[in-house]
Tab-separated table of C-alpha atoms and ligand atoms in Angstrom:
chain	number	residue	atom	x	y	z
A	1	MET	CA	223.147	202.235	90.193
A	2	THR	CA	221.288	203.796	87.492
A	3	PRO	CA	220.706	201.638	84.371
A	4	ALA	CA	222.049	202.630	80.974
A	5	THR	CA	218.336	203.559	79.963
A	6	GLY	CA	217.913	206.034	82.684
A	7	ALA	CA	216.589	206.188	86.345
A	8	PRO	CA	214.565	203.083	87.305
A	9	LEU	CA	210.866	203.479	87.176
A	10	GLY	CA	209.337	204.031	90.524
A	11	LEU	CA	206.672	201.810	91.746
A	12	GLY	CA	203.947	202.453	94.306
A	13	VAL	CA	202.637	199.474	95.788
A	14	LEU	CA	199.083	199.443	97.331
A	15	ALA	CA	198.511	196.667	99.775
A	16	SER	CA	196.080	195.910	102.530
A	17	GLY	CA	197.588	192.846	104.268
A	18	ARG	CA	200.138	189.967	104.227
A	19	GLY	CA	202.154	191.644	101.375
A	20	SER	CA	203.685	188.497	99.877
A	21	ASN	CA	203.378	189.832	96.479
A	22	LEU	CA	204.983	193.080	97.718
A	23	GLN	CA	207.830	191.104	99.058
A	24	ALA	CA	208.480	189.306	95.716
A	25	ILE	CA	208.475	192.763	93.950
A	26	LEU	CA	210.905	194.075	96.585
A	27	ASP	CA	213.068	190.931	96.088
A	28	ALA	CA	213.125	191.172	92.261
A	29	THR	CA	213.657	194.897	92.286
A	30	ALA	CA	216.736	194.619	94.561
A	31	VAL	CA	218.548	192.788	91.868
A	32	PRO	CA	221.060	195.065	90.328
A	33	GLY	CA	219.964	196.136	86.875
A	34	PHE	CA	216.182	195.460	87.426
A	35	PRO	CA	214.649	198.491	85.675
A	36	ALA	CA	212.173	199.466	88.478
A	37	ARG	CA	212.261	200.019	92.353
A	38	VAL	CA	209.666	200.332	95.033
A	39	ALA	CA	209.406	204.022	95.822
A	40	VAL	CA	206.508	203.820	98.198
A	41	VAL	CA	204.190	201.383	99.876
A	42	VAL	CA	200.618	202.640	100.894
A	43	SER	CA	198.116	200.834	102.767
A	44	ASP	CA	194.654	201.437	104.086
A	45	ARG	CA	195.226	199.231	107.154
A	46	GLU	CA	197.720	200.435	109.960
A	47	ARG	CA	198.734	196.972	110.750
A	48	ALA	CA	199.220	195.540	107.393
A	49	GLN	CA	202.257	193.197	107.263
A	50	ALA	CA	202.986	194.942	104.003
A	51	LEU	CA	203.931	198.050	105.703
A	52	GLU	CA	206.360	196.245	108.037
A	53	ARG	CA	207.847	194.495	104.835
A	54	ALA	CA	208.505	197.933	103.335
A	55	ARG	CA	210.013	199.344	106.429
A	56	ALA	CA	212.422	196.485	106.909
A	57	ARG	CA	213.760	197.443	103.368
A	58	GLY	CA	214.042	200.969	104.152
A	59	VAL	CA	211.072	201.752	101.561
A	60	PRO	CA	208.746	204.690	102.771
A	61	ALA	CA	205.473	203.092	104.168
A	62	VAL	CA	202.484	205.275	104.211
A	63	TRP	CA	199.113	204.365	106.062
A	64	LEU	CA	196.228	206.260	104.677
A	65	ASN	CA	193.392	205.858	107.087
A	66	PRO	CA	190.100	205.799	105.295
A	67	LYS	CA	188.447	207.173	108.346
A	68	ASP	CA	190.393	210.373	108.016
A	69	PHE	CA	188.754	211.190	104.570
A	70	GLY	CA	185.221	212.177	103.824
A	71	ASP	CA	184.502	210.273	100.930
A	72	ARG	CA	186.379	208.116	98.135
A	73	PRO	CA	187.190	210.963	95.979
A	74	ALA	CA	189.096	212.651	98.862
A	75	TYR	CA	190.908	209.459	99.882
A	76	ASP	CA	191.798	208.683	96.210
A	77	ALA	CA	193.352	212.318	95.957
A	78	ALA	CA	195.308	211.739	99.048
A	79	LEU	CA	196.644	208.458	97.528
A	80	THR	CA	197.573	210.365	94.232
A	81	GLY	CA	199.309	212.802	96.311
A	82	ALA	CA	201.423	210.238	98.142
A	83	LEU	CA	202.173	208.379	94.919
A	84	GLU	CA	203.299	211.722	93.133
A	85	ALA	CA	205.379	212.874	96.110
A	86	HIS	CA	207.325	209.695	95.756
A	87	GLY	CA	207.920	210.027	91.910
A	88	VAL	CA	205.722	207.035	91.237
A	89	GLY	CA	205.370	205.986	87.597
A	90	LEU	CA	203.590	202.602	87.843
A	91	VAL	CA	200.891	201.814	90.582
A	92	CYS	CA	200.853	198.081	91.709
A	93	LEU	CA	197.851	196.635	93.502
A	94	ALA	CA	198.962	193.788	95.560
A	95	GLY	CA	196.171	192.575	97.694
A	96	PHE	CA	194.600	196.198	98.077
A	97	MET	CA	191.207	195.640	99.385
A	98	ARG	CA	189.744	199.103	98.622
A	99	ILE	CA	187.904	199.800	95.386
A	100	LEU	CA	189.647	202.834	93.418
A	101	GLY	CA	187.250	205.390	92.167
A	102	PRO	CA	186.971	206.147	88.651
A	103	ALA	CA	188.952	209.575	88.852
A	104	PHE	CA	191.848	207.675	90.299
A	105	VAL	CA	191.692	205.022	87.523
A	106	ARG	CA	191.265	207.683	84.806
A	107	ALA	CA	194.288	209.759	86.150
A	108	TRP	CA	196.532	206.572	86.387
A	109	ALA	CA	195.143	204.784	83.103
A	110	GLY	CA	197.490	202.496	81.552
A	111	ARG	CA	199.738	202.834	84.726
A	112	ILE	CA	198.108	200.473	87.232
A	113	LEU	CA	198.616	196.926	87.366
A	114	ASN	CA	196.782	194.266	89.651
A	115	VAL	CA	197.414	190.611	90.526
A	116	HIS	CA	194.407	188.402	90.566
A	117	PRO	CA	194.451	184.614	91.837
A	118	ALA	CA	192.281	183.237	88.950
A	119	LEU	CA	192.517	182.897	85.166
A	120	LEU	CA	190.396	185.989	84.307
A	121	PRO	CA	187.839	186.593	83.259
A	122	ALA	CA	186.824	183.465	85.072
A	123	PHE	CA	186.252	184.213	88.894
A	124	PRO	CA	186.657	187.957	89.341
A	125	GLY	CA	186.104	189.537	92.644
A	126	LEU	CA	186.777	188.146	96.159
A	127	ALA	CA	187.541	184.498	97.156
A	128	ALA	CA	188.498	183.472	93.429
A	129	GLN	CA	190.373	180.403	94.656
A	130	ARG	CA	187.122	179.167	96.460
A	131	GLN	CA	184.904	180.106	93.266
A	132	ALA	CA	187.381	178.016	91.213
A	133	LEU	CA	186.955	175.031	93.695
A	134	GLU	CA	183.176	175.449	93.958
A	135	HIS	CA	182.948	175.459	90.148
A	136	GLY	CA	184.981	172.257	89.866
A	137	VAL	CA	187.545	173.647	87.434
A	138	LYS	CA	190.552	171.251	86.626
A	139	VAL	CA	192.781	174.124	85.751
A	140	ALA	CA	193.307	177.410	87.801
A	141	GLY	CA	195.783	180.201	87.760
A	142	ALA	CA	197.109	183.817	88.262
A	143	THR	CA	196.604	186.917	86.253
A	144	VAL	CA	198.356	190.184	86.012
A	145	HIS	CA	196.261	192.830	84.293
A	146	PHE	CA	195.897	196.558	83.928
A	147	VAL	CA	193.189	198.072	86.035
A	148	ASP	CA	190.278	199.611	84.388
A	149	GLU	CA	186.855	201.004	86.133
A	150	GLY	CA	185.455	197.435	86.558
A	151	VAL	CA	186.411	194.854	88.958
A	152	ASP	CA	189.182	192.537	87.509
A	153	THR	CA	188.245	193.529	83.871
A	154	GLY	CA	191.307	195.260	82.561
A	155	PRO	CA	193.626	194.040	79.743
A	156	ILE	CA	195.585	190.994	80.741
A	157	VAL	CA	199.392	191.261	80.681
A	158	LEU	CA	200.437	187.591	81.783
A	159	GLN	CA	198.759	184.609	83.029
A	160	ALA	CA	199.999	181.369	84.413
A	161	SER	CA	197.856	178.092	85.062
A	162	VAL	CA	198.299	175.551	87.721
A	163	PRO	CA	196.470	172.213	88.128
A	164	VAL	CA	193.526	171.829	90.587
A	165	HIS	CA	193.947	168.414	92.451
A	166	PRO	CA	190.987	166.439	93.585
A	167	ASP	CA	191.961	166.846	97.322
A	168	ASP	CA	192.607	170.563	97.131
A	169	THR	CA	191.372	172.891	99.757
A	170	GLU	CA	191.101	176.656	99.535
A	171	GLU	CA	194.368	176.830	101.225
A	172	SER	CA	196.369	174.346	99.231
A	173	LEU	CA	195.180	175.620	95.812
A	174	SER	CA	195.770	179.255	96.975
A	175	ALA	CA	199.445	178.427	97.809
A	176	ARG	CA	199.937	176.911	94.317
A	177	ILE	CA	198.629	179.959	92.735
A	178	LEU	CA	200.618	182.256	94.885
A	179	VAL	CA	203.920	180.774	93.459
A	180	GLU	CA	202.859	181.848	90.084
A	181	GLU	CA	201.665	185.335	91.099
A	182	HIS	CA	205.091	185.975	92.790
A	183	ARG	CA	206.791	184.964	89.500
A	184	LEU	CA	204.482	186.722	87.071
A	185	TYR	CA	204.106	190.277	88.948
A	186	PRO	CA	207.898	191.123	88.877
A	187	GLU	CA	207.957	189.812	85.263
A	188	ALA	CA	204.911	192.073	84.304
A	189	ILE	CA	206.549	195.132	86.029
A	190	ARG	CA	209.871	194.434	84.218
A	191	LEU	CA	208.048	194.307	80.715
A	192	PHE	CA	206.253	197.655	81.630
A	193	ALA	CA	209.448	199.264	82.784
A	194	GLU	CA	211.254	198.192	79.724
A	195	ARG	CA	208.264	199.908	77.686
A	196	ARG	CA	207.459	196.563	76.036
A	197	LEU	CA	203.853	196.561	76.759
A	198	THR	CA	201.054	198.297	74.412
A	199	ILE	CA	197.544	198.115	75.162
A	200	VAL	CA	195.464	197.762	71.885
A	201	GLY	CA	191.804	197.502	72.918
A	202	ARG	CA	191.382	194.708	75.284
A	203	ARG	CA	194.712	193.167	74.139
A	204	VAL	CA	198.179	193.924	75.484
A	205	LEU	CA	201.025	193.464	73.075
A	206	VAL	CA	204.230	192.213	74.451
A	207	ARG	CA	207.459	193.136	72.644
B	301	GRF	C1	196.878	187.607	96.272
B	301	GRF	O1	196.311	186.383	96.272
B	301	GRF	C2	196.317	188.376	95.322
B	301	GRF	O2	196.238	187.686	93.966
B	301	GRF	C3	195.027	188.886	95.746
B	301	GRF	O3	195.343	189.317	97.027
B	301	GRF	C4	196.218	188.460	97.595
B	301	GRF	C5	197.338	189.238	98.250
B	301	GRF	O4	198.231	188.412	98.861
B	301	GRF	N1	194.697	190.180	94.974
B	301	GRF	P1	199.505	189.218	99.571
B	301	GRF	O5	199.131	190.358	100.457
B	301	GRF	O6	200.458	189.715	98.364
B	301	GRF	O7	200.420	188.021	100.271
């Protein structure tokens, strides 16, 4: 059903693997009245579980094989083509393991979100949970942020913290953080879809 404010916002979720964040988004957006829906899921990996999760919900699932494209701009252009073809208004990176080129980021500026398993700006990049454990922090967490041309550097929308326990392993800490990722990401999408987010410099104002 179309909400009173108009058609739901179309989401394009980009995922390379397991897709648990995609699943949280699929579940949240399936609730009647949620102001967004998943319009398409795109993966760079043919066997990504995320693609299966999309198909199981009847959501278009697209595999874009990097080997079919000569360079990053060509790949990113195909990505934009797939997103536009499905009426996407917000791109959600959910464990997408490819770097997006500057042209893509500029074309979608202010319309790309990412989830990162750390309290940014601490521990950007790969294996954030391991970085946090190795650093010896007592508090870790999750961040949803807008994507800019850097790696995990864009304006922060929402964050949540979790404790780090003395006996934590990378797996146990990741699992605790993931619970927060699954809660934060749909909430950030809702705020965006309801036009309650404004980017002012590095800050995201939430109405
Ligand atoms: C999550 O930890 C996310 O923060 C990071 O990659 C992981 C993806 O997990 N960017 P999943 O594929 O959503 O289960």
